[in-house]
Amino acid sequence: MPHPRIHSTGSLDAFNPILVTPVIGTEFPKDSCNIVDDILNAPNAEQRIRDLAVLVAERGVVFFRAQHNLTNDLQKHLILEMGRLTTRPESHGLHIHPVTNDAREFGDPDPQISTINSEGRKKLYQGSDYTRMAAVWHSDIAFEKAPADFSSLRLTQLPVTGGDTLWASGYEVYDRISKPYRGFLEGLSATHVGAGFKRMGVKVYTGERGAPVNVGDELEAVHPGVGLADGYYLGCQDESDYGVEVDLSDWYVHVAVGAFPSKINGLNRRESANMLQYFHDLITYGHDLQVRFKWNDPNDIGMLPNYFHASGFC
């Protein structure tokens, strides 16, 4: 059964967050809200963390500027608390990426932190198509049986120019699909595969990756093509409990987009390919359902609910 909808209490409204676009993205202007002082260490910390989680789920991505006193450990604590205070199963914790973890030369020594580094990326993807492509739209780690609920992206070093990141609204994608087509989609599932990692032959971390069901080197999972927007949008308690709906916003989101969906189950190859391309085109050509974030200061941070984005260093 879906988790009852969680509503914001408005505890963050006094910090005057602004809507970056009408359909996606909220920003707390520089010096308006300090995550450590005003949220984590606030007397009503749990209330504010829960309200932040709801805001992230509803707005698709939330930005804070110049959070210079936010350490790696505090950042991890915040994301864990956002899940704990909303809908994350008790047996789940922070995800460990099967590839971009501490085993990489340019990674952080903490395996629960994935370091994005342009030089490390070139080395990791050397000889693959990714070196000749723009960044691709994707939902983070959709190839896991239990994808993460919330993620955060904090830049500690900035390029002289470029490096912007794009997000797109899964709610808006769903709303732009006709009602008869939505009814068809709601009965379908998609197979998500980390095929790119397999083709590159990189070493995969096979231990538990944030949830008991995220183990091994298969990197393949089946998820609904459309679902209620939530934290662990496919939060799993155990291997017999795939597809538990947990709901923060009570809105439907389309999730079968990007690099990891390999097929729509039950359709033939051409039908599946055409459908996936159509969904991708809705985002690619839908500039008004996207938000583009420019990283102005070290320790700017974005928090997202893992629907889909382009980790584009544009």
mmCIF file of C-alpha atoms in Angstrom:
data_model
loop_
_atom_site.group_PDB
_atom_site.id
_atom_site.type_symbol
_atom_site.label_atom_id
_atom_site.label_comp_id
_atom_site.label_asym_id
_atom_site.label_seq_id
_atom_site.Cartn_x
_atom_site.Cartn_y
_atom_site.Cartn_z
ATOM 1 C CA MET A 1 0.000 0.000 0.000
ATOM 2 C CA PRO A 2 1.208 3.542 -0.702
ATOM 3 C CA HIS A 3 2.538 5.498 2.248
ATOM 4 C CA PRO A 4 0.167 8.357 3.222
ATOM 5 C CA ARG A 5 1.151 11.636 1.637
ATOM 6 C CA ILE A 6 3.539 13.742 3.699
ATOM 7 C CA HIS A 7 2.842 17.491 3.681
ATOM 8 C CA SER A 8 5.269 20.294 4.454
ATOM 9 C CA THR A 9 4.669 22.276 7.634
ATOM 10 C CA GLY A 10 6.240 25.394 6.102
ATOM 11 C CA SER A 11 9.182 25.483 8.497
ATOM 12 C CA LEU A 12 11.560 26.583 5.704
ATOM 13 C CA ASP A 13 9.344 29.322 4.269
ATOM 14 C CA ALA A 14 10.992 32.044 6.367
ATOM 15 C CA PHE A 15 14.211 31.564 4.368
ATOM 16 C CA ASN A 16 12.431 32.843 1.239
ATOM 17 C CA PRO A 17 13.188 30.055 -1.249
ATOM 18 C CA ILE A 18 12.592 31.039 -4.874
ATOM 19 C CA LEU A 19 11.132 29.020 -7.740
ATOM 20 C CA VAL A 20 13.815 28.682 -10.412
ATOM 21 C CA THR A 21 11.211 27.636 -13.018
ATOM 22 C CA PRO A 22 7.459 27.103 -12.692
ATOM 23 C CA VAL A 23 7.665 23.289 -12.858
ATOM 24 C CA ILE A 24 11.061 22.332 -11.411
ATOM 25 C CA GLY A 25 13.759 23.706 -9.159
ATOM 26 C CA THR A 26 13.747 25.712 -5.921
ATOM 27 C CA GLU A 27 16.731 27.722 -4.714
ATOM 28 C CA PHE A 28 17.634 29.127 -1.331
ATOM 29 C CA PRO A 29 19.585 32.291 -2.249
ATOM 30 C CA LYS A 30 23.136 32.722 -1.024
ATOM 31 C CA ASP A 31 23.334 33.531 2.709
ATOM 32 C CA SER A 32 19.600 32.942 3.203
ATOM 33 C CA CYS A 33 19.798 29.450 4.695
ATOM 34 C CA ASN A 34 22.772 27.549 6.051
ATOM 35 C CA ILE A 35 22.148 23.809 6.039
ATOM 36 C CA VAL A 36 24.279 23.109 9.122
ATOM 37 C CA ASP A 37 23.210 26.057 11.291
ATOM 38 C CA ASP A 38 19.611 26.530 10.202
ATOM 39 C CA ILE A 39 18.523 22.955 9.485
ATOM 40 C CA LEU A 40 20.771 20.282 11.022
ATOM 41 C CA ASN A 41 21.431 22.193 14.262
ATOM 42 C CA ALA A 42 18.044 23.880 14.548
ATOM 43 C CA PRO A 43 15.900 23.176 17.648
ATOM 44 C CA ASN A 44 13.267 21.764 15.270
ATOM 45 C CA ALA A 45 15.823 19.956 13.096
ATOM 46 C CA GLU A 46 13.653 16.927 12.339
ATOM 47 C CA GLN A 47 10.755 19.109 11.229
ATOM 48 C CA ARG A 48 12.973 21.135 8.898
ATOM 49 C CA ILE A 49 14.722 18.066 7.483
ATOM 50 C CA ARG A 50 11.372 16.428 6.762
ATOM 51 C CA ASP A 51 10.089 19.610 5.126
ATOM 52 C CA LEU A 52 13.242 19.753 3.013
ATOM 53 C CA ALA A 53 12.661 16.165 1.888
ATOM 54 C CA VAL A 54 9.096 17.015 0.867
ATOM 55 C CA LEU A 55 10.300 20.123 -0.979
ATOM 56 C CA VAL A 56 12.900 18.087 -2.882
ATOM 57 C CA ALA A 57 10.292 15.469 -3.803
ATOM 58 C CA GLU A 58 7.790 18.081 -4.962
ATOM 59 C CA ARG A 59 10.157 20.431 -6.801
ATOM 60 C CA GLY A 60 12.511 17.869 -8.371
ATOM 61 C CA VAL A 61 15.695 19.579 -7.192
ATOM 62 C CA VAL A 62 16.540 22.077 -4.452
ATOM 63 C CA PHE A 63 19.661 24.249 -4.471
ATOM 64 C CA PHE A 64 21.667 25.879 -1.702
ATOM 65 C CA ARG A 65 24.591 28.227 -2.293
ATOM 66 C CA ALA A 66 28.061 28.318 -0.718
ATOM 67 C CA GLN A 67 27.573 25.798 2.094
ATOM 68 C CA HIS A 68 31.169 26.051 3.249
ATOM 69 C CA ASN A 69 30.670 24.421 6.665
ATOM 70 C CA LEU A 70 28.901 21.369 5.217
ATOM 71 C CA THR A 71 31.344 18.475 5.552
ATOM 72 C CA ASN A 72 31.068 15.126 3.792
ATOM 73 C CA ASP A 73 29.862 13.476 6.997
ATOM 74 C CA LEU A 74 27.214 16.138 7.602
ATOM 75 C CA GLN A 75 26.063 15.880 4.003
ATOM 76 C CA LYS A 76 25.679 12.112 4.404
ATOM 77 C CA HIS A 77 23.837 12.592 7.699
ATOM 78 C CA LEU A 78 21.387 15.011 6.078
ATOM 79 C CA ILE A 79 20.530 12.626 3.243
ATOM 80 C CA LEU A 80 20.129 9.708 5.662
ATOM 81 C CA GLU A 81 17.803 11.762 7.852
ATOM 82 C CA MET A 82 15.727 12.902 4.870
ATOM 83 C CA GLY A 83 15.060 9.252 4.102
ATOM 84 C CA ARG A 84 14.560 8.150 7.705
ATOM 85 C CA LEU A 85 12.042 10.887 8.425
ATOM 86 C CA THR A 86 9.975 10.132 5.338
ATOM 87 C CA THR A 87 9.690 6.721 3.693
ATOM 88 C CA ARG A 88 12.994 4.870 3.514
ATOM 89 C CA PRO A 89 12.899 1.240 4.728
ATOM 90 C CA GLU A 90 14.827 0.696 7.959
ATOM 91 C CA SER A 91 17.112 -1.877 6.359
ATOM 92 C CA HIS A 92 18.377 0.617 3.773
ATOM 93 C CA GLY A 93 21.187 3.136 4.035
ATOM 94 C CA LEU A 94 23.436 5.208 1.808
ATOM 95 C CA HIS A 95 24.104 3.750 -1.610
ATOM 96 C CA ILE A 96 27.557 2.635 -2.736
ATOM 97 C CA HIS A 97 27.963 3.086 -6.467
ATOM 98 C CA PRO A 98 29.120 -0.152 -8.131
ATOM 99 C CA VAL A 99 31.749 1.708 -10.170
ATOM 100 C CA THR A 100 32.399 5.289 -9.006
ATOM 101 C CA ASN A 101 33.284 4.466 -5.411
ATOM 102 C CA ASP A 102 36.515 4.545 -3.407
ATOM 103 C CA ALA A 103 38.158 1.899 -5.595
ATOM 104 C CA ARG A 104 38.718 4.552 -8.259
ATOM 105 C CA GLU A 105 41.937 6.558 -8.487
ATOM 106 C CA PHE A 106 40.143 9.907 -8.328
ATOM 107 C CA GLY A 107 37.535 8.875 -5.782
ATOM 108 C CA ASP A 108 36.959 9.897 -2.176
ATOM 109 C CA PRO A 109 38.215 7.337 0.374
ATOM 110 C CA ASP A 110 34.603 6.973 1.563
ATOM 111 C CA PRO A 111 32.810 4.379 -0.636
ATOM 112 C CA GLN A 112 29.449 6.053 0.053
ATOM 113 C CA ILE A 113 30.651 9.151 -1.797
ATOM 114 C CA SER A 114 30.913 9.110 -5.583
ATOM 115 C CA THR A 115 33.478 11.617 -6.785
ATOM 116 C CA ILE A 116 32.774 13.254 -10.136
ATOM 117 C CA ASN A 117 36.091 14.309 -11.627
ATOM 118 C CA SER A 118 36.648 15.267 -15.255
ATOM 119 C CA GLU A 119 40.032 13.541 -15.427
ATOM 120 C CA GLY A 120 38.734 10.444 -13.695
ATOM 121 C CA ARG A 121 35.743 10.386 -16.037
ATOM 122 C CA LYS A 122 38.026 10.488 -19.097
ATOM 123 C CA LYS A 123 40.034 7.573 -17.747
ATOM 124 C CA LEU A 124 36.967 5.540 -16.749
ATOM 125 C CA TYR A 125 35.249 5.962 -20.118
ATOM 126 C CA GLN A 126 38.379 5.812 -22.274
ATOM 127 C CA GLY A 127 37.611 4.174 -25.617
ATOM 128 C CA SER A 128 33.849 4.135 -25.083
ATOM 129 C CA ASP A 129 31.102 6.089 -26.834
ATOM 130 C CA TYR A 130 30.712 8.250 -23.729
ATOM 131 C CA THR A 131 33.880 10.161 -24.595
ATOM 132 C CA ARG A 132 32.221 11.393 -27.795
ATOM 133 C CA MET A 133 28.759 12.096 -26.388
ATOM 134 C CA ALA A 134 27.145 14.909 -24.516
ATOM 135 C CA ALA A 135 25.917 13.962 -21.060
ATOM 136 C CA VAL A 136 22.842 11.764 -21.226
ATOM 137 C CA TRP A 137 19.558 12.017 -19.374
ATOM 138 C CA HIS A 138 19.169 9.346 -16.734
ATOM 139 C CA SER A 139 17.685 8.363 -13.404
ATOM 140 C CA ASP A 140 20.508 7.620 -10.998
ATOM 141 C CA ILE A 141 21.303 3.932 -10.424
ATOM 142 C CA ALA A 142 17.989 2.762 -11.908
ATOM 143 C CA PHE A 143 19.716 -0.568 -12.595
ATOM 144 C CA GLU A 144 19.582 -1.299 -8.848
ATOM 145 C CA LYS A 145 16.626 -3.201 -7.428
ATOM 146 C CA ALA A 146 16.352 -0.541 -4.714
ATOM 147 C CA PRO A 147 17.526 2.799 -6.139
ATOM 148 C CA ALA A 148 18.402 5.620 -3.769
ATOM 149 C CA ASP A 149 15.655 7.858 -2.454
ATOM 150 C CA PHE A 150 17.498 11.189 -2.280
ATOM 151 C CA SER A 151 20.879 12.208 -3.637
ATOM 152 C CA SER A 152 22.950 15.343 -3.284
ATOM 153 C CA LEU A 153 25.548 16.858 -5.570
ATOM 154 C CA ARG A 154 28.064 19.315 -4.096
ATOM 155 C CA LEU A 155 30.869 20.867 -6.112
ATOM 156 C CA THR A 156 34.054 21.649 -4.222
ATOM 157 C CA GLN A 157 36.068 22.814 -7.227
ATOM 158 C CA LEU A 158 34.627 24.745 -10.153
ATOM 159 C CA PRO A 159 35.792 25.041 -13.757
ATOM 160 C CA VAL A 160 36.549 28.479 -15.153
ATOM 161 C CA THR A 161 33.479 28.125 -17.341
ATOM 162 C CA GLY A 162 30.889 25.458 -18.079
ATOM 163 C CA GLY A 163 29.954 22.600 -15.811
ATOM 164 C CA ASP A 164 26.245 23.432 -15.603
ATOM 165 C CA THR A 165 23.885 20.598 -14.650
ATOM 166 C CA LEU A 166 20.405 19.988 -16.043
ATOM 167 C CA TRP A 167 17.391 18.469 -14.339
ATOM 168 C CA ALA A 168 13.989 17.639 -15.831
ATOM 169 C CA SER A 169 10.586 17.255 -14.213
ATOM 170 C CA GLY A 170 9.228 13.713 -14.296
ATOM 171 C CA TYR A 171 5.876 15.080 -13.154
ATOM 172 C CA GLU A 172 5.685 17.383 -16.164
ATOM 173 C CA VAL A 173 6.657 14.580 -18.543
ATOM 174 C CA TYR A 174 3.778 12.522 -17.161
ATOM 175 C CA ASP A 175 1.348 15.442 -17.441
ATOM 176 C CA ARG A 176 2.213 15.945 -21.117
ATOM 177 C CA ILE A 177 1.226 12.393 -22.005
ATOM 178 C CA SER A 178 -2.414 11.934 -23.025
ATOM 179 C CA LYS A 179 -4.753 10.263 -20.541
ATOM 180 C CA PRO A 180 -5.356 7.155 -22.701
ATOM 181 C CA TYR A 181 -1.598 6.712 -23.118
ATOM 182 C CA ARG A 182 -1.065 7.154 -19.375
ATOM 183 C CA GLY A 183 -3.534 4.354 -18.710
ATOM 184 C CA PHE A 184 -1.535 2.090 -21.008
ATOM 185 C CA LEU A 185 1.780 3.052 -19.387
ATOM 186 C CA GLU A 186 0.586 2.471 -15.844
ATOM 187 C CA GLY A 187 0.306 -1.238 -16.554
ATOM 188 C CA LEU A 188 3.845 -1.542 -17.928
ATOM 189 C CA SER A 189 7.285 -2.046 -16.459
ATOM 190 C CA ALA A 190 10.753 -1.384 -17.828
ATOM 191 C CA THR A 191 13.989 -3.329 -17.526
ATOM 192 C CA HIS A 192 16.913 -1.115 -16.492
ATOM 193 C CA VAL A 193 20.465 -2.311 -17.152
ATOM 194 C CA GLY A 194 23.877 -0.819 -16.389
ATOM 195 C CA ALA A 195 25.050 -2.058 -19.771
ATOM 196 C CA GLY A 196 27.633 0.671 -20.260
ATOM 197 C CA PHE A 197 29.605 -0.423 -17.219
ATOM 198 C CA LYS A 198 29.512 -4.029 -18.416
ATOM 199 C CA ARG A 199 30.778 -3.102 -21.880
ATOM 200 C CA MET A 200 33.694 -1.176 -20.412
ATOM 201 C CA GLY A 201 34.746 -4.190 -18.387
ATOM 202 C CA VAL A 202 35.312 -2.158 -15.217
ATOM 203 C CA LYS A 203 35.501 -3.799 -11.822
ATOM 204 C CA VAL A 204 32.113 -3.756 -10.089
ATOM 205 C CA TYR A 205 31.637 -3.477 -6.334
ATOM 206 C CA THR A 206 29.552 -6.592 -5.621
ATOM 207 C CA GLY A 207 28.899 -6.151 -1.899
ATOM 208 C CA GLU A 208 25.744 -4.654 -0.437
ATOM 209 C CA ARG A 209 25.142 -1.254 -2.028
ATOM 210 C CA GLY A 210 22.826 0.531 0.376
ATOM 211 C CA ALA A 211 20.147 -2.181 0.510
ATOM 212 C CA PRO A 212 20.134 -5.960 1.038
ATOM 213 C CA VAL A 213 18.875 -6.565 -2.519
ATOM 214 C CA ASN A 214 21.583 -4.432 -4.175
ATOM 215 C CA VAL A 215 24.352 -7.022 -4.453
ATOM 216 C CA GLY A 216 26.310 -8.813 -7.157
ATOM 217 C CA ASP A 217 27.397 -7.715 -10.610
ATOM 218 C CA GLU A 218 24.138 -8.175 -12.517
ATOM 219 C CA LEU A 219 23.234 -4.437 -12.520
ATOM 220 C CA GLU A 220 19.734 -5.136 -13.802
ATOM 221 C CA ALA A 221 16.302 -4.423 -12.341
ATOM 222 C CA VAL A 222 12.653 -4.192 -13.375
ATOM 223 C CA HIS A 223 10.717 -1.080 -12.330
ATOM 224 C CA PRO A 224 7.302 0.380 -13.193
ATOM 225 C CA GLY A 225 7.357 2.807 -16.104
ATOM 226 C CA VAL A 226 5.146 5.199 -14.152
ATOM 227 C CA GLY A 227 4.777 5.428 -10.409
ATOM 228 C CA LEU A 228 3.874 7.622 -7.479
ATOM 229 C CA ALA A 229 6.600 10.114 -6.702
ATOM 230 C CA ASP A 230 8.339 9.167 -3.545
ATOM 231 C CA GLY A 231 11.567 8.659 -1.699
ATOM 232 C CA TYR A 232 12.636 5.111 -2.484
ATOM 233 C CA TYR A 233 10.433 5.123 -5.516
ATOM 234 C CA LEU A 234 10.845 1.379 -5.621
ATOM 235 C CA GLY A 235 11.679 0.916 -1.992
ATOM 236 C CA CYS A 236 12.303 -2.746 -1.261
ATOM 237 C CA GLN A 237 12.225 -4.449 2.110
ATOM 238 C CA ASP A 238 13.456 -7.795 0.822
ATOM 239 C CA GLU A 239 13.588 -9.884 -2.320
ATOM 240 C CA SER A 240 9.871 -10.690 -2.168
ATOM 241 C CA ASP A 241 8.872 -7.055 -1.798
ATOM 242 C CA TYR A 242 9.909 -5.274 -4.993
ATOM 243 C CA GLY A 243 7.644 -2.426 -5.985
ATOM 244 C CA VAL A 244 6.473 -1.045 -2.659
ATOM 245 C CA GLU A 245 4.959 2.372 -3.343
ATOM 246 C CA VAL A 246 6.003 5.104 -0.949
ATOM 247 C CA ASP A 247 4.536 8.513 -1.537
ATOM 248 C CA LEU A 248 5.716 11.968 -0.560
ATOM 249 C CA SER A 249 3.861 14.123 -3.066
ATOM 250 C CA ASP A 250 0.872 12.057 -4.274
ATOM 251 C CA TRP A 251 1.865 12.981 -7.848
ATOM 252 C CA TYR A 252 2.667 10.595 -10.669
ATOM 253 C CA VAL A 253 6.113 10.673 -12.226
ATOM 254 C CA HIS A 254 7.454 9.072 -15.379
ATOM 255 C CA VAL A 255 10.752 7.259 -14.752
ATOM 256 C CA ALA A 256 11.555 5.121 -17.829
ATOM 257 C CA VAL A 257 13.922 7.597 -19.457
ATOM 258 C CA GLY A 258 17.600 7.770 -20.250
ATOM 259 C CA ALA A 259 20.629 5.563 -20.354
ATOM 260 C CA PHE A 260 19.450 2.638 -18.221
ATOM 261 C CA PRO A 261 15.993 1.538 -19.494
ATOM 262 C CA SER A 262 16.771 -1.153 -22.074
ATOM 263 C CA LYS A 263 13.221 -2.189 -22.932
ATOM 264 C CA ILE A 264 9.567 -1.802 -22.062
ATOM 265 C CA ASN A 265 8.521 -5.257 -20.936
ATOM 266 C CA GLY A 266 5.771 -6.995 -22.878
ATOM 267 C CA LEU A 267 6.275 -4.974 -26.065
ATOM 268 C CA ASN A 268 8.148 -6.089 -29.140
ATOM 269 C CA ARG A 269 11.549 -4.579 -29.854
ATOM 270 C CA ARG A 270 10.339 -1.871 -32.223
ATOM 271 C CA GLU A 271 7.411 -0.834 -30.026
ATOM 272 C CA SER A 272 9.703 -0.624 -27.013
ATOM 273 C CA ALA A 273 12.367 1.391 -28.851
ATOM 274 C CA ASN A 274 9.794 3.817 -30.246
ATOM 275 C CA MET A 275 8.240 4.341 -26.831
ATOM 276 C CA LEU A 276 11.572 4.961 -25.103
ATOM 277 C CA GLN A 277 12.577 7.395 -27.849
ATOM 278 C CA TYR A 278 9.286 9.267 -27.489
ATOM 279 C CA PHE A 279 9.817 9.686 -23.755
ATOM 280 C CA HIS A 280 13.369 10.864 -24.345
ATOM 281 C CA ASP A 281 12.176 13.383 -26.942
ATOM 282 C CA LEU A 282 9.657 14.821 -24.491
ATOM 283 C CA ILE A 283 12.583 15.847 -22.316
ATOM 284 C CA THR A 284 15.111 16.723 -25.004
ATOM 285 C CA TYR A 285 12.716 19.070 -26.799
ATOM 286 C CA GLY A 286 10.892 20.205 -23.670
ATOM 287 C CA HIS A 287 13.128 23.045 -22.563
ATOM 288 C CA ASP A 288 10.326 24.398 -20.370
ATOM 289 C CA LEU A 289 10.309 21.252 -18.211
ATOM 290 C CA GLN A 290 14.044 21.533 -17.554
ATOM 291 C CA VAL A 291 16.102 23.589 -15.149
ATOM 292 C CA ARG A 292 19.754 24.436 -15.736
ATOM 293 C CA PHE A 293 21.876 25.173 -12.686
ATOM 294 C CA LYS A 294 25.065 27.200 -12.823
ATOM 295 C CA TRP A 295 27.515 26.453 -10.048
ATOM 296 C CA ASN A 296 28.698 29.885 -8.878
ATOM 297 C CA ASP A 297 30.612 29.092 -5.697
ATOM 298 C CA PRO A 298 32.494 26.152 -4.240
ATOM 299 C CA ASN A 299 30.162 24.108 -2.038
ATOM 300 C CA ASP A 300 27.011 24.983 -3.928
ATOM 301 C CA ILE A 301 24.791 21.921 -3.542
ATOM 302 C CA GLY A 302 21.766 20.431 -5.269
ATOM 303 C CA MET A 303 19.485 17.813 -3.713
ATOM 304 C CA LEU A 304 17.377 15.577 -5.922
ATOM 305 C CA PRO A 305 14.890 12.694 -5.624
ATOM 306 C CA ASN A 306 16.498 10.524 -8.312
ATOM 307 C CA TYR A 307 13.861 10.748 -11.013
ATOM 308 C CA PHE A 308 16.066 11.901 -13.832
ATOM 309 C CA HIS A 309 18.655 14.498 -14.685
ATOM 310 C CA ALA A 310 21.619 15.044 -16.941
ATOM 311 C CA SER A 311 24.870 15.166 -15.059
ATOM 312 C CA GLY A 312 25.861 17.436 -17.890
ATOM 313 C CA PHE A 313 28.993 19.436 -17.656
ATOM 314 C CA CYS A 314 27.705 21.733 -20.349
#
